[in-house]
Amino acid sequence: MTDPLTIDRVRDLAAAYGAAVARWPDRYRAAGARLATTPAGAAILAEAADLDARLDRWRVEAPGLDLAAQIATSGAIATRRAALRLRWWWSGVGIAATLAGAAAGTAAVAMSVPIDLGHGVGAAADLGAINGSTSFGDITGSDR
């Protein structure tokens, strides 16, 4: 099933694929060749051929050696900066982990109940009396 080829569609195909109808999609080639014989189709393809010729003549100068040196230098600087940033980031992670471990250890020791070896077997019944005591001392203010 092929759509009828309109002049607007020929203009779009010529803009996309150029003046050579042989480069167009297969389903448009035969109709494009027929429309190329009409004055409107021939004008569109002539304009596309002119653009094709201008594009074929267009050349870009090769970059100079100074540009290549700038690119190489900027890449090396960026790599060094990224490595330094990464090193500082990992240092920060290490310091944070160390401080978190120290805080957790301090909290664990501070909240633990001191072991009273002097009371013997009855020490379990005496735990209520030492409520508020920590390894660092009595935090409730009661003297025992």
mmCIF file of N, CA and C in Angstrom:
data_model
loop_
_atom_site.group_PDB
_atom_site.id
_atom_site.type_symbol
_atom_site.label_atom_id
_atom_site.label_comp_id
_atom_site.label_asym_id
_atom_site.label_seq_id
_atom_site.Cartn_x
_atom_site.Cartn_y
_atom_site.Cartn_z
ATOM 1 N N MET A 1 0.846 -1.168 0.000
ATOM 2 C CA MET A 1 0.000 0.000 0.000
ATOM 3 C C MET A 1 0.893 1.232 0.000
ATOM 4 N N THR A 2 0.817 2.008 -1.043
ATOM 5 C CA THR A 2 1.633 3.219 -1.117
ATOM 6 C C THR A 2 0.724 4.432 -1.092
ATOM 7 N N ASP A 3 1.174 5.426 -0.359
ATOM 8 C CA ASP A 3 0.420 6.674 -0.285
ATOM 9 C C ASP A 3 0.677 7.458 -1.564
ATOM 10 N N PRO A 4 -0.298 8.232 -2.009
ATOM 11 C CA PRO A 4 -0.024 9.076 -3.173
ATOM 12 C C PRO A 4 1.039 10.113 -2.807
ATOM 13 N N LEU A 5 1.966 10.288 -3.698
ATOM 14 C CA LEU A 5 3.079 11.205 -3.446
ATOM 15 C C LEU A 5 2.672 12.613 -3.867
ATOM 16 N N THR A 6 2.623 13.509 -2.880
ATOM 17 C CA THR A 6 2.268 14.904 -3.150
ATOM 18 C C THR A 6 3.541 15.727 -3.315
ATOM 19 N N ILE A 7 3.369 16.932 -3.791
ATOM 20 C CA ILE A 7 4.519 17.838 -3.971
ATOM 21 C C ILE A 7 5.149 18.156 -2.613
ATOM 22 N N ASP A 8 4.330 18.324 -1.590
ATOM 23 C CA ASP A 8 4.887 18.588 -0.247
ATOM 24 C C ASP A 8 5.713 17.409 0.250
ATOM 25 N N ARG A 9 5.227 16.193 -0.039
ATOM 26 C CA ARG A 9 5.978 14.999 0.382
ATOM 27 C C ARG A 9 7.275 14.886 -0.404
ATOM 28 N N VAL A 10 7.262 15.242 -1.694
ATOM 29 C CA VAL A 10 8.491 15.242 -2.511
ATOM 30 C C VAL A 10 9.486 16.234 -1.921
ATOM 31 N N ARG A 11 8.984 17.408 -1.505
ATOM 32 C CA ARG A 11 9.861 18.424 -0.896
ATOM 33 C C ARG A 11 10.489 17.872 0.393
ATOM 34 N N ASP A 12 9.693 17.182 1.209
ATOM 35 C CA ASP A 12 10.213 16.588 2.451
ATOM 36 C C ASP A 12 11.238 15.497 2.170
ATOM 37 N N LEU A 13 10.955 14.639 1.183
ATOM 38 C CA LEU A 13 11.891 13.563 0.840
ATOM 39 C C LEU A 13 13.195 14.118 0.277
ATOM 40 N N ALA A 14 13.096 15.152 -0.553
ATOM 41 C CA ALA A 14 14.304 15.761 -1.120
ATOM 42 C C ALA A 14 15.129 16.421 -0.020
ATOM 43 N N ALA A 15 14.457 17.032 0.978
ATOM 44 C CA ALA A 15 15.188 17.652 2.083
ATOM 45 C C ALA A 15 15.864 16.590 2.951
ATOM 46 N N ALA A 16 15.225 15.449 3.105
ATOM 47 C CA ALA A 16 15.773 14.408 3.970
ATOM 48 C C ALA A 16 16.813 13.553 3.270
ATOM 49 N N TYR A 17 16.585 13.193 2.005
ATOM 50 C CA TYR A 17 17.445 12.215 1.323
ATOM 51 C C TYR A 17 18.243 12.802 0.157
ATOM 52 N N GLY A 18 17.998 14.031 -0.204
ATOM 53 C CA GLY A 18 18.742 14.636 -1.296
ATOM 54 C C GLY A 18 18.025 14.518 -2.626
ATOM 55 N N ALA A 19 18.689 14.991 -3.675
ATOM 56 C CA ALA A 19 18.077 15.051 -5.005
ATOM 57 C C ALA A 19 18.081 13.712 -5.719
ATOM 58 N N ALA A 20 18.961 12.800 -5.338
ATOM 59 C CA ALA A 20 19.027 11.502 -6.001
ATOM 60 C C ALA A 20 17.867 10.635 -5.509
ATOM 61 N N VAL A 21 16.898 10.411 -6.403
ATOM 62 C CA VAL A 21 15.715 9.627 -6.049
ATOM 63 C C VAL A 21 16.116 8.201 -5.668
ATOM 64 N N ALA A 22 17.243 7.729 -6.152
ATOM 65 C CA ALA A 22 17.714 6.375 -5.843
ATOM 66 C C ALA A 22 18.031 6.212 -4.353
ATOM 67 N N ARG A 23 18.254 7.314 -3.627
ATOM 68 C CA ARG A 23 18.529 7.240 -2.182
ATOM 69 C C ARG A 23 17.263 7.317 -1.335
ATOM 70 N N TRP A 24 16.138 7.541 -1.951
ATOM 71 C CA TRP A 24 14.879 7.641 -1.222
ATOM 72 C C TRP A 24 14.416 6.252 -0.805
ATOM 73 N N PRO A 25 13.490 6.150 0.136
ATOM 74 C CA PRO A 25 12.937 4.837 0.496
ATOM 75 C C PRO A 25 12.296 4.162 -0.717
ATOM 76 N N ASP A 26 12.380 2.849 -0.758
ATOM 77 C CA ASP A 26 11.908 2.075 -1.910
ATOM 78 C C ASP A 26 10.480 2.417 -2.319
ATOM 79 N N ARG A 27 9.596 2.593 -1.367
ATOM 80 C CA ARG A 27 8.185 2.787 -1.722
ATOM 81 C C ARG A 27 7.907 4.128 -2.382
ATOM 82 N N TYR A 28 8.853 5.073 -2.348
ATOM 83 C CA TYR A 28 8.656 6.390 -2.969
ATOM 84 C C TYR A 28 9.463 6.579 -4.250
ATOM 85 N N ARG A 29 10.339 5.675 -4.568
ATOM 86 C CA ARG A 29 11.249 5.893 -5.708
ATOM 87 C C ARG A 29 10.520 6.008 -7.045
ATOM 88 N N ALA A 30 9.621 5.104 -7.354
ATOM 89 C CA ALA A 30 8.947 5.134 -8.664
ATOM 90 C C ALA A 30 8.100 6.395 -8.798
ATOM 91 N N ALA A 31 7.316 6.719 -7.754
ATOM 92 C CA ALA A 31 6.488 7.919 -7.815
ATOM 93 C C ALA A 31 7.345 9.172 -7.838
ATOM 94 N N GLY A 32 8.466 9.151 -7.122
ATOM 95 C CA GLY A 32 9.370 10.292 -7.134
ATOM 96 C C GLY A 32 9.983 10.521 -8.504
ATOM 97 N N ALA A 33 10.339 9.424 -9.183
ATOM 98 C CA ALA A 33 10.890 9.556 -10.540
ATOM 99 C C ALA A 33 9.843 10.125 -11.483
ATOM 100 N N ARG A 34 8.560 9.730 -11.329
ATOM 101 C CA ARG A 34 7.501 10.284 -12.177
ATOM 102 C C ARG A 34 7.305 11.766 -11.898
ATOM 103 N N LEU A 35 7.275 12.162 -10.618
ATOM 104 C CA LEU A 35 7.076 13.573 -10.274
ATOM 105 C C LEU A 35 8.284 14.428 -10.637
ATOM 106 N N ALA A 36 9.450 13.812 -10.768
ATOM 107 C CA ALA A 36 10.649 14.572 -11.154
ATOM 108 C C ALA A 36 10.527 15.100 -12.578
ATOM 109 N N THR A 37 9.651 14.511 -13.382
ATOM 110 C CA THR A 37 9.468 14.975 -14.766
ATOM 111 C C THR A 37 8.517 16.157 -14.850
ATOM 112 N N THR A 38 7.795 16.457 -13.767
ATOM 113 C CA THR A 38 6.906 17.622 -13.769
ATOM 114 C C THR A 38 7.718 18.869 -13.444
ATOM 115 N N PRO A 39 7.242 20.055 -13.848
ATOM 116 C CA PRO A 39 7.994 21.283 -13.551
ATOM 117 C C PRO A 39 8.187 21.530 -12.043
ATOM 118 N N ALA A 40 7.152 21.275 -11.242
ATOM 119 C CA ALA A 40 7.277 21.513 -9.792
ATOM 120 C C ALA A 40 8.263 20.524 -9.178
ATOM 121 N N GLY A 41 8.156 19.255 -9.569
ATOM 122 C CA GLY A 41 9.063 18.240 -9.038
ATOM 123 C C GLY A 41 10.491 18.480 -9.469
ATOM 124 N N ALA A 42 10.683 18.888 -10.739
ATOM 125 C CA ALA A 42 12.033 19.170 -11.236
ATOM 126 C C ALA A 42 12.656 20.349 -10.497
ATOM 127 N N ALA A 43 11.847 21.370 -10.154
ATOM 128 C CA ALA A 43 12.361 22.538 -9.429
ATOM 129 C C ALA A 43 12.795 22.137 -8.014
ATOM 130 N N ILE A 44 12.001 21.304 -7.378
ATOM 131 C CA ILE A 44 12.356 20.853 -6.023
ATOM 132 C C ILE A 44 13.644 20.047 -6.058
ATOM 133 N N LEU A 45 13.778 19.147 -7.013
ATOM 134 C CA LEU A 45 14.987 18.314 -7.099
ATOM 135 C C LEU A 45 16.203 19.132 -7.518
ATOM 136 N N ALA A 46 15.999 20.182 -8.341
ATOM 137 C CA ALA A 46 17.124 21.042 -8.721
ATOM 138 C C ALA A 46 17.640 21.805 -7.499
ATOM 139 N N GLU A 47 16.719 22.283 -6.677
ATOM 140 C CA GLU A 47 17.123 22.979 -5.449
ATOM 141 C C GLU A 47 17.852 22.030 -4.496
ATOM 142 N N ALA A 48 17.361 20.801 -4.392
ATOM 143 C CA ALA A 48 18.016 19.811 -3.538
ATOM 144 C C ALA A 48 19.385 19.434 -4.094
ATOM 145 N N ALA A 49 19.517 19.367 -5.433
ATOM 146 C CA ALA A 49 20.810 19.054 -6.048
ATOM 147 C C ALA A 49 21.816 20.162 -5.777
ATOM 148 N N ASP A 50 21.352 21.422 -5.799
ATOM 149 C CA ASP A 50 22.243 22.540 -5.484
ATOM 150 C C ASP A 50 22.750 22.445 -4.049
ATOM 151 N N LEU A 51 21.846 22.120 -3.119
ATOM 152 C CA LEU A 51 22.256 21.948 -1.722
ATOM 153 C C LEU A 51 23.207 20.770 -1.569
ATOM 154 N N ASP A 52 22.942 19.669 -2.270
ATOM 155 C CA ASP A 52 23.845 18.508 -2.230
ATOM 156 C C ASP A 52 25.238 18.884 -2.701
ATOM 157 N N ALA A 53 25.322 19.664 -3.776
ATOM 158 C CA ALA A 53 26.625 20.072 -4.323
ATOM 159 C C ALA A 53 27.366 20.979 -3.343
ATOM 160 N N ARG A 54 26.641 21.916 -2.709
ATOM 161 C CA ARG A 54 27.288 22.789 -1.724
ATOM 162 C C ARG A 54 27.792 21.993 -0.524
ATOM 163 N N LEU A 55 27.006 21.028 -0.082
ATOM 164 C CA LEU A 55 27.446 20.202 1.042
ATOM 165 C C LEU A 55 28.645 19.336 0.673
ATOM 166 N N ASP A 56 28.688 18.861 -0.570
ATOM 167 C CA ASP A 56 29.831 18.061 -1.016
ATOM 168 C C ASP A 56 31.118 18.882 -1.076
ATOM 169 N N ARG A 57 31.007 20.180 -1.358
ATOM 170 C CA ARG A 57 32.196 21.043 -1.434
ATOM 171 C C ARG A 57 32.654 21.538 -0.055
ATOM 172 N N TRP A 58 31.815 21.451 0.924
ATOM 173 C CA TRP A 58 32.126 22.004 2.239
ATOM 174 C C TRP A 58 33.204 21.183 2.919
ATOM 175 N N ARG A 59 34.241 21.851 3.370
ATOM 176 C CA ARG A 59 35.350 21.205 4.061
ATOM 177 C C ARG A 59 35.608 21.916 5.380
ATOM 178 N N VAL A 60 35.967 21.156 6.361
ATOM 179 C CA VAL A 60 36.316 21.705 7.673
ATOM 180 C C VAL A 60 37.812 21.553 7.834
ATOM 181 N N GLU A 61 38.445 22.641 8.249
ATOM 182 C CA GLU A 61 39.890 22.592 8.442
ATOM 183 C C GLU A 61 40.235 21.670 9.609
ATOM 184 N N ALA A 62 41.361 21.020 9.488
ATOM 185 C CA ALA A 62 41.834 20.167 10.582
ATOM 186 C C ALA A 62 42.230 21.052 11.763
ATOM 187 N N PRO A 63 41.966 20.622 12.963
ATOM 188 C CA PRO A 63 42.344 21.435 14.121
ATOM 189 C C PRO A 63 43.859 21.533 14.248
ATOM 190 N N GLY A 64 44.301 22.630 14.818
ATOM 191 C CA GLY A 64 45.731 22.840 15.001
ATOM 192 C C GLY A 64 46.269 22.014 16.161
ATOM 193 N N LEU A 65 47.579 21.961 16.236
ATOM 194 C CA LEU A 65 48.218 21.211 17.318
ATOM 195 C C LEU A 65 47.976 21.839 18.680
ATOM 196 N N ASP A 66 47.790 23.169 18.704
ATOM 197 C CA ASP A 66 47.540 23.832 19.982
ATOM 198 C C ASP A 66 46.196 23.409 20.573
ATOM 199 N N LEU A 67 45.197 23.158 19.736
ATOM 200 C CA LEU A 67 43.908 22.682 20.233
ATOM 201 C C LEU A 67 44.050 21.284 20.829
ATOM 202 N N ALA A 68 44.784 20.417 20.166
ATOM 203 C CA ALA A 68 45.003 19.066 20.697
ATOM 204 C C ALA A 68 45.736 19.128 22.037
ATOM 205 N N ALA A 69 46.697 20.036 22.167
ATOM 206 C CA ALA A 69 47.428 20.182 23.430
ATOM 207 C C ALA A 69 46.508 20.701 24.537
ATOM 208 N N GLN A 70 45.628 21.648 24.208
ATOM 209 C CA GLN A 70 44.679 22.164 25.200
ATOM 210 C C GLN A 70 43.734 21.068 25.679
ATOM 211 N N ILE A 71 43.256 20.259 24.756
ATOM 212 C CA ILE A 71 42.345 19.176 25.117
ATOM 213 C C ILE A 71 43.045 18.169 26.018
ATOM 214 N N ALA A 72 44.261 17.802 25.667
ATOM 215 C CA ALA A 72 45.008 16.839 26.483
ATOM 216 C C ALA A 72 45.287 17.391 27.875
ATOM 217 N N THR A 73 45.648 18.660 27.954
ATOM 218 C CA THR A 73 45.943 19.287 29.238
ATOM 219 C C THR A 73 44.690 19.379 30.097
ATOM 220 N N SER A 74 43.588 19.811 29.501
ATOM 221 C CA SER A 74 42.360 19.960 30.292
ATOM 222 C C SER A 74 41.856 18.601 30.765
ATOM 223 N N GLY A 75 42.055 17.562 29.981
ATOM 224 C CA GLY A 75 41.647 16.224 30.412
ATOM 225 C C GLY A 75 42.475 15.741 31.582
ATOM 226 N N ALA A 76 43.765 16.001 31.561
ATOM 227 C CA ALA A 76 44.638 15.586 32.670
ATOM 228 C C ALA A 76 44.295 16.348 33.943
ATOM 229 N N ILE A 77 44.009 17.635 33.823
ATOM 230 C CA ILE A 77 43.650 18.439 34.996
ATOM 231 C C ILE A 77 42.331 17.945 35.575
ATOM 232 N N ALA A 78 41.363 17.674 34.713
ATOM 233 C CA ALA A 78 40.069 17.200 35.196
ATOM 234 C C ALA A 78 40.201 15.843 35.887
ATOM 235 N N THR A 79 41.067 14.991 35.378
ATOM 236 C CA THR A 79 41.276 13.676 35.995
ATOM 237 C C THR A 79 41.907 13.823 37.371
ATOM 238 N N ARG A 80 42.879 14.708 37.493
ATOM 239 C CA ARG A 80 43.517 14.940 38.794
ATOM 240 C C ARG A 80 42.518 15.518 39.794
ATOM 241 N N ARG A 81 41.699 16.455 39.348
ATOM 242 C CA ARG A 81 40.703 17.050 40.243
ATOM 243 C C ARG A 81 39.697 15.996 40.706
ATOM 244 N N ALA A 82 39.264 15.156 39.803
ATOM 245 C CA ALA A 82 38.301 14.110 40.172
ATOM 246 C C ALA A 82 38.925 13.135 41.169
ATOM 247 N N ALA A 83 40.180 12.784 40.965
ATOM 248 C CA ALA A 83 40.853 11.863 41.890
ATOM 249 C C ALA A 83 41.001 12.507 43.267
ATOM 250 N N LEU A 84 41.324 13.779 43.311
ATOM 251 C CA LEU A 84 41.459 14.482 44.589
ATOM 252 C C LEU A 84 40.106 14.561 45.302
ATOM 253 N N ARG A 85 39.042 14.878 44.552
ATOM 254 C CA ARG A 85 37.707 14.937 45.128
ATOM 255 C C ARG A 85 37.297 13.581 45.695
ATOM 256 N N LEU A 86 37.606 12.529 44.948
ATOM 257 C CA LEU A 86 37.268 11.182 45.398
ATOM 258 C C LEU A 86 38.045 10.819 46.662
ATOM 259 N N ARG A 87 39.319 11.193 46.707
ATOM 260 C CA ARG A 87 40.128 10.914 47.882
ATOM 261 C C ARG A 87 39.553 11.628 49.106
ATOM 262 N N TRP A 88 39.174 12.887 48.981
ATOM 263 C CA TRP A 88 38.589 13.626 50.095
ATOM 264 C C TRP A 88 37.255 13.016 50.513
ATOM 265 N N TRP A 89 36.472 12.561 49.537
ATOM 266 C CA TRP A 89 35.178 11.960 49.838
ATOM 267 C C TRP A 89 35.370 10.702 50.672
ATOM 268 N N TRP A 90 36.283 9.828 50.271
ATOM 269 C CA TRP A 90 36.520 8.598 51.026
ATOM 270 C C TRP A 90 37.107 8.904 52.399
ATOM 271 N N SER A 91 37.913 9.944 52.505
ATOM 272 C CA SER A 91 38.429 10.337 53.823
ATOM 273 C C SER A 91 37.275 10.741 54.730
ATOM 274 N N GLY A 92 36.342 11.493 54.198
ATOM 275 C CA GLY A 92 35.169 11.912 54.969
ATOM 276 C C GLY A 92 34.338 10.719 55.399
ATOM 277 N N VAL A 93 34.188 9.734 54.530
ATOM 278 C CA VAL A 93 33.439 8.528 54.884
ATOM 279 C C VAL A 93 34.153 7.804 56.025
ATOM 280 N N GLY A 94 35.458 7.696 55.959
ATOM 281 C CA GLY A 94 36.221 7.034 57.020
ATOM 282 C C GLY A 94 36.095 7.756 58.346
ATOM 283 N N ILE A 95 36.195 9.068 58.313
ATOM 284 C CA ILE A 95 36.060 9.850 59.550
ATOM 285 C C ILE A 95 34.652 9.700 60.111
ATOM 286 N N ALA A 96 33.647 9.760 59.251
ATOM 287 C CA ALA A 96 32.260 9.615 59.720
ATOM 288 C C ALA A 96 32.034 8.238 60.329
ATOM 289 N N ALA A 97 32.572 7.192 59.716
ATOM 290 C CA ALA A 97 32.405 5.839 60.249
ATOM 291 C C ALA A 97 33.117 5.710 61.600
ATOM 292 N N THR A 98 34.279 6.309 61.720
ATOM 293 C CA THR A 98 35.011 6.268 62.983
ATOM 294 C C THR A 98 34.228 6.981 64.088
ATOM 295 N N LEU A 99 33.719 8.155 63.789
ATOM 296 C CA LEU A 99 32.956 8.900 64.790
ATOM 297 C C LEU A 99 31.658 8.186 65.155
ATOM 298 N N ALA A 100 30.992 7.582 64.176
ATOM 299 C CA ALA A 100 29.762 6.840 64.463
ATOM 300 C C ALA A 100 30.060 5.635 65.347
ATOM 301 N N GLY A 101 31.150 4.943 65.082
ATOM 302 C CA GLY A 101 31.540 3.813 65.919
ATOM 303 C C GLY A 101 31.880 4.247 67.338
ATOM 304 N N ALA A 102 32.589 5.360 67.453
ATOM 305 C CA ALA A 102 32.935 5.864 68.786
ATOM 306 C C ALA A 102 31.684 6.270 69.555
ATOM 307 N N ALA A 103 30.752 6.923 68.871
ATOM 308 C CA ALA A 103 29.512 7.334 69.541
ATOM 309 C C ALA A 103 28.694 6.126 69.952
ATOM 310 N N ALA A 104 28.601 5.121 69.087
ATOM 311 C CA ALA A 104 27.838 3.910 69.423
ATOM 312 C C ALA A 104 28.495 3.170 70.581
ATOM 313 N N GLY A 105 29.797 3.077 70.591
ATOM 314 C CA GLY A 105 30.506 2.416 71.688
ATOM 315 C C GLY A 105 30.326 3.154 72.996
ATOM 316 N N THR A 106 30.414 4.467 72.954
ATOM 317 C CA THR A 106 30.233 5.266 74.157
ATOM 318 C C THR A 106 28.816 5.109 74.690
ATOM 319 N N ALA A 107 27.835 5.125 73.801
ATOM 320 C CA ALA A 107 26.442 4.965 74.227
ATOM 321 C C ALA A 107 26.219 3.582 74.809
ATOM 322 N N ALA A 108 26.808 2.567 74.216
ATOM 323 C CA ALA A 108 26.632 1.205 74.727
ATOM 324 C C ALA A 108 27.242 1.062 76.114
ATOM 325 N N VAL A 109 28.404 1.633 76.326
ATOM 326 C CA VAL A 109 29.050 1.548 77.637
ATOM 327 C C VAL A 109 28.288 2.386 78.647
ATOM 328 N N ALA A 110 27.808 3.557 78.237
ATOM 329 C CA ALA A 110 27.111 4.439 79.166
ATOM 330 C C ALA A 110 25.794 3.852 79.624
ATOM 331 N N MET A 111 25.138 3.091 78.799
ATOM 332 C CA MET A 111 23.837 2.539 79.150
ATOM 333 C C MET A 111 23.916 1.162 79.808
ATOM 334 N N SER A 112 25.086 0.588 79.871
ATOM 335 C CA SER A 112 25.177 -0.744 80.469
ATOM 336 C C SER A 112 25.179 -0.634 81.993
ATOM 337 N N VAL A 113 24.583 -1.625 82.627
ATOM 338 C CA VAL A 113 24.486 -1.657 84.090
ATOM 339 C C VAL A 113 25.804 -2.192 84.628
ATOM 340 N N PRO A 114 26.371 -1.539 85.647
ATOM 341 C CA PRO A 114 27.635 -2.034 86.193
ATOM 342 C C PRO A 114 27.445 -3.397 86.854
ATOM 343 N N ILE A 115 28.423 -4.206 86.784
ATOM 344 C CA ILE A 115 28.381 -5.526 87.394
ATOM 345 C C ILE A 115 28.855 -5.395 88.832
ATOM 346 N N ASP A 116 28.007 -5.800 89.734
ATOM 347 C CA ASP A 116 28.348 -5.729 91.154
ATOM 348 C C ASP A 116 28.661 -7.148 91.604
ATOM 349 N N LEU A 117 29.932 -7.481 91.720
ATOM 350 C CA LEU A 117 30.334 -8.830 92.072
ATOM 351 C C LEU A 117 30.256 -9.091 93.567
ATOM 352 N N GLY A 118 30.047 -8.060 94.366
ATOM 353 C CA GLY A 118 30.054 -8.219 95.805
ATOM 354 C C GLY A 118 28.758 -8.766 96.369
ATOM 355 N N HIS A 119 27.655 -8.754 95.679
ATOM 356 C CA HIS A 119 26.375 -9.172 96.231
ATOM 357 C C HIS A 119 26.091 -10.658 96.063
ATOM 358 N N GLY A 120 26.795 -11.341 95.225
ATOM 359 C CA GLY A 120 26.600 -12.785 95.052
ATOM 360 C C GLY A 120 25.293 -13.103 94.367
ATOM 361 N N VAL A 121 24.561 -14.122 94.915
ATOM 362 C CA VAL A 121 23.359 -14.657 94.295
ATOM 363 C C VAL A 121 22.211 -13.669 94.371
ATOM 364 N N GLY A 122 22.127 -12.888 95.356
ATOM 365 C CA GLY A 122 20.999 -11.984 95.528
ATOM 366 C C GLY A 122 21.117 -10.716 94.699
ATOM 367 N N ALA A 123 22.110 -10.619 93.833
ATOM 368 C CA ALA A 123 22.320 -9.408 93.050
ATOM 369 C C ALA A 123 21.200 -9.172 92.058
ATOM 370 N N ALA A 124 20.552 -10.206 91.565
ATOM 371 C CA ALA A 124 19.473 -10.032 90.600
ATOM 372 C C ALA A 124 18.299 -9.329 91.239
ATOM 373 N N ALA A 125 18.028 -9.591 92.514
ATOM 374 C CA ALA A 125 16.914 -8.945 93.201
ATOM 375 C C ALA A 125 17.240 -7.492 93.511
ATOM 376 N N ASP A 126 18.498 -7.173 93.549
ATOM 377 C CA ASP A 126 18.948 -5.833 93.897
ATOM 378 C C ASP A 126 19.024 -4.900 92.685
ATOM 379 N N LEU A 127 18.696 -5.387 91.463
ATOM 380 C CA LEU A 127 18.826 -4.569 90.260
ATOM 381 C C LEU A 127 17.913 -3.356 90.283
ATOM 382 N N GLY A 128 16.752 -3.473 90.904
ATOM 383 C CA GLY A 128 15.845 -2.337 90.968
ATOM 384 C C GLY A 128 16.421 -1.199 91.775
ATOM 385 N N ALA A 129 17.260 -1.509 92.719
ATOM 386 C CA ALA A 129 17.844 -0.483 93.576
ATOM 387 C C ALA A 129 18.901 0.331 92.851
ATOM 388 N N ILE A 130 19.457 -0.222 91.798
ATOM 389 C CA ILE A 130 20.520 0.512 91.099
ATOM 390 C C ILE A 130 20.012 1.099 89.791
ATOM 391 N N ASN A 131 18.710 1.293 89.671
ATOM 392 C CA ASN A 131 18.143 1.906 88.475
ATOM 393 C C ASN A 131 18.739 3.304 88.309
ATOM 394 N N GLY A 132 19.207 3.625 87.128
ATOM 395 C CA GLY A 132 19.824 4.917 86.890
ATOM 396 C C GLY A 132 21.324 4.882 86.995
ATOM 397 N N SER A 133 21.893 3.768 87.401
ATOM 398 C CA SER A 133 23.342 3.655 87.482
ATOM 399 C C SER A 133 23.890 3.276 86.120
ATOM 400 N N THR A 134 25.018 3.811 85.805
ATOM 401 C CA THR A 134 25.704 3.488 84.551
ATOM 402 C C THR A 134 27.145 3.139 84.869
ATOM 403 N N SER A 135 27.889 2.788 83.873
ATOM 404 C CA SER A 135 29.298 2.484 84.067
ATOM 405 C C SER A 135 30.081 3.716 84.482
ATOM 406 N N PHE A 136 29.548 4.889 84.189
ATOM 407 C CA PHE A 136 30.243 6.108 84.536
ATOM 408 C C PHE A 136 29.782 6.684 85.874
ATOM 409 N N GLY A 137 28.848 6.008 86.538
ATOM 410 C CA GLY A 137 28.385 6.484 87.834
ATOM 411 C C GLY A 137 26.874 6.558 87.886
ATOM 412 N N ASP A 138 26.365 7.083 89.000
ATOM 413 C CA ASP A 138 24.926 7.187 89.215
ATOM 414 C C ASP A 138 24.446 8.470 88.567
ATOM 415 N N ILE A 139 23.508 8.355 87.617
ATOM 416 C CA ILE A 139 23.032 9.550 86.915
ATOM 417 C C ILE A 139 21.748 10.102 87.544
ATOM 418 N N THR A 140 21.156 9.350 88.510
ATOM 419 C CA THR A 140 19.920 9.831 89.136
ATOM 420 C C THR A 140 20.205 10.708 90.347
ATOM 421 N N GLY A 141 21.392 10.644 90.852
ATOM 422 C CA GLY A 141 21.767 11.488 91.975
ATOM 423 C C GLY A 141 21.559 10.837 93.318
ATOM 424 N N SER A 142 21.009 9.632 93.364
ATOM 425 C CA SER A 142 20.814 8.973 94.647
ATOM 426 C C SER A 142 22.084 8.264 95.036
ATOM 427 N N ASP A 143 22.446 8.369 96.291
ATOM 428 C CA ASP A 143 23.641 7.687 96.792
ATOM 429 C C ASP A 143 23.232 6.332 97.337
ATOM 430 N N ARG A 144 23.963 5.366 97.051
ATOM 431 C CA ARG A 144 23.664 4.024 97.475
ATOM 432 C C ARG A 144 24.759 3.451 98.295
#
